C-alpha cells in the first residue's frame, strides 16, 4: 500500500516522501525578475520543512510573459547566478527543488512590458480577465516562444535545479494553446486536439533537447477549464497520453483559472472539513487511468489522512499543497513527528497582500494573530 512517507523516484530524482509544494508565486523577485536575498531566505525556510519536492513560483520565460509584480524571471542568462542561489538554498537544507516556467499569454500584464513587447495569444480574442485583445502569434513568434522555454529549462539545469516544471494550467500561455476557449486558429496549431497540442509538443521536444534525457521534466496541466468551449477531462487525458509518449516525467493535474465559472478557481476557499479536501483528485484519477507516468494531485489537500486515502485508492502518486506551506512551511516535518492534525491554513486567500507589497507572501491569519498578541502584551 503506498504511503505518504514512501521514498520514491521521478526518473533519476529521489524524493523523501510523496508531498510536493505546488508552484506558488511568492513576490520575492526584484523589479526585473532577479532573485533577491528575500527569495533565498524564503526558499531556505521551505527547504527545512521536510517537503518531498518544492516547485518554485512561476518564472516568466519572456519579458512579455510576466503577470504579477515581483515575479521571478528566467528569461536571460544573467539570471542564472541568482537562480543558482535559490536552488542551493534548498539543497543546503536537504530539499529538492524545480522551477516552474511560464509564458502567461494573454494574462501577462503590459505594465511590465519592455520596449517592443506585445500581448501574445493563440487567437485575437479578448481575454475576459482583462478585456484586452492579444496579437495572434505568427509561426515565427511560436518558434521564439518554444525557444524561450528551452532556454529557460537549460538555465534551470545550469543553475543546479533538480528538474523543471512547465506551467500548462490556469489559463496561461500553454493552457491557452491547448484549450478551444482561447485557441481558434485555422492553421496547423489550432482546430483538433492534436493540433492544439502542437505548441506544447514542440515546447517539450525543445526542452528535452536542451536538458538531455536524464533531467526530469514535469508539467502542471489543467484538465478542465470550467469555461464554455474550454478544455474537458477527456481532451486532457488524450493530451497527457501524448505528453507521456513525448517523454514527460510527471503530470500535476489542476483545473480552472481566475475567470472560470463559479467557485472553480485553482485556489478554492472554505476547505473546512475532510470532504472538502482534494477537490481536484477525481480529475487526477481520470488522467492517471490513461498513463503509467506519475500523477500529482493538487487542490485543497490538508491532511495526511486524506493523502493516504487518495494514494490507497490509486487516484494519484503524489499530493501537492500550496497555501498550507505559507502558513506552516514545516508542516511535513510536523506530520512526520506524529502530529498529524490537518494543516492550520483556513484557505482564505489572504496570503497575496504582502507579496504584492514586495515583502514576500505571508499568512494574513498568522499576522493578525501576532498583532493581537502584541496588543495584549
Ligand atoms: C499565493 C498563491 C500563488 C500561486 N502561484 C502559483 C504559481 O505560481 N503557479 C501555479 O501553477 N499555481 C499557483 N498557485 C496555485 C497553487 O499552486 C495551487 O494550485 C492552488 O492554490 C490549490 O492548492 P492549495 O489548496 O493547496 O492551495 C498559487 C496560489 C496561491 C495562493
Ligand atoms: S492567509 Fe494564511 S490561512 Fe489564509 S489561505 Fe493564506 S496561508 Fe492559508
CSV table of N, CA and C and ligand atoms in Angstrom, one decimal, residues 323 326-327 345-351 363-365, ligand 2:
chain,number,residue,atom,x,y,z
A,323,UNK,N,-1.1,26.7,-0.3
A,323,UNK,CA,-1.4,27.6,0.8
A,323,UNK,C,-1.0,27.0,2.2
A,326,UNK,N,2.4,28.1,3.2
A,326,UNK,CA,2.6,29.5,3.5
A,326,UNK,C,2.4,29.7,5.0
A,327,UNK,N,1.4,29.1,5.5
A,327,UNK,CA,1.2,29.2,7.0
A,327,UNK,C,2.1,28.4,7.8
A,345,UNK,N,-4.0,26.1,7.8
A,345,UNK,CA,-4.5,27.1,6.8
A,345,UNK,C,-6.0,27.0,6.6
A,346,UNK,N,-6.7,28.2,6.6
A,346,UNK,CA,-8.1,28.1,6.5
A,346,UNK,C,-8.6,28.5,5.1
A,347,UNK,N,-7.6,28.5,4.1
A,347,UNK,CA,-7.9,28.7,2.7
A,347,UNK,C,-8.7,30.0,2.5
A,348,UNK,N,-8.3,31.1,3.1
A,348,UNK,CA,-9.0,32.4,2.9
A,348,UNK,C,-8.4,33.2,1.8
A,349,UNK,N,-7.2,32.8,1.3
A,349,UNK,CA,-6.5,33.5,0.2
A,349,UNK,C,-6.0,34.9,0.6
A,350,UNK,N,-5.8,35.1,1.8
A,350,UNK,CA,-5.3,36.4,2.3
A,350,UNK,C,-3.7,36.5,2.2
A,351,UNK,N,-3.1,35.5,1.5
A,351,UNK,CA,-1.7,35.4,1.5
A,351,UNK,C,-1.0,36.3,0.5
A,363,UNK,N,1.2,34.6,5.7
A,363,UNK,CA,-0.2,34.2,6.1
A,363,UNK,C,-0.8,35.4,6.9
A,364,UNK,N,-1.9,35.9,6.3
A,364,UNK,CA,-2.6,37.0,6.9
A,364,UNK,C,-3.2,36.6,8.3
A,365,UNK,N,-3.7,35.4,8.4
A,365,UNK,CA,-4.3,35.0,9.7
A,365,UNK,C,-3.2,35.0,10.8
B,2,LIG,S1,-3.7,33.8,4.5
B,2,LIG,FE1,-3.0,32.0,5.7
B,2,LIG,S2,-4.8,30.9,6.3
B,2,LIG,FE2,-5.4,32.2,4.6
B,2,LIG,S3,-5.0,31.0,2.7
B,2,LIG,FE3,-3.1,32.1,3.1
B,2,LIG,S4,-1.9,30.8,4.3
B,2,LIG,FE4,-4.0,30.0,4.4
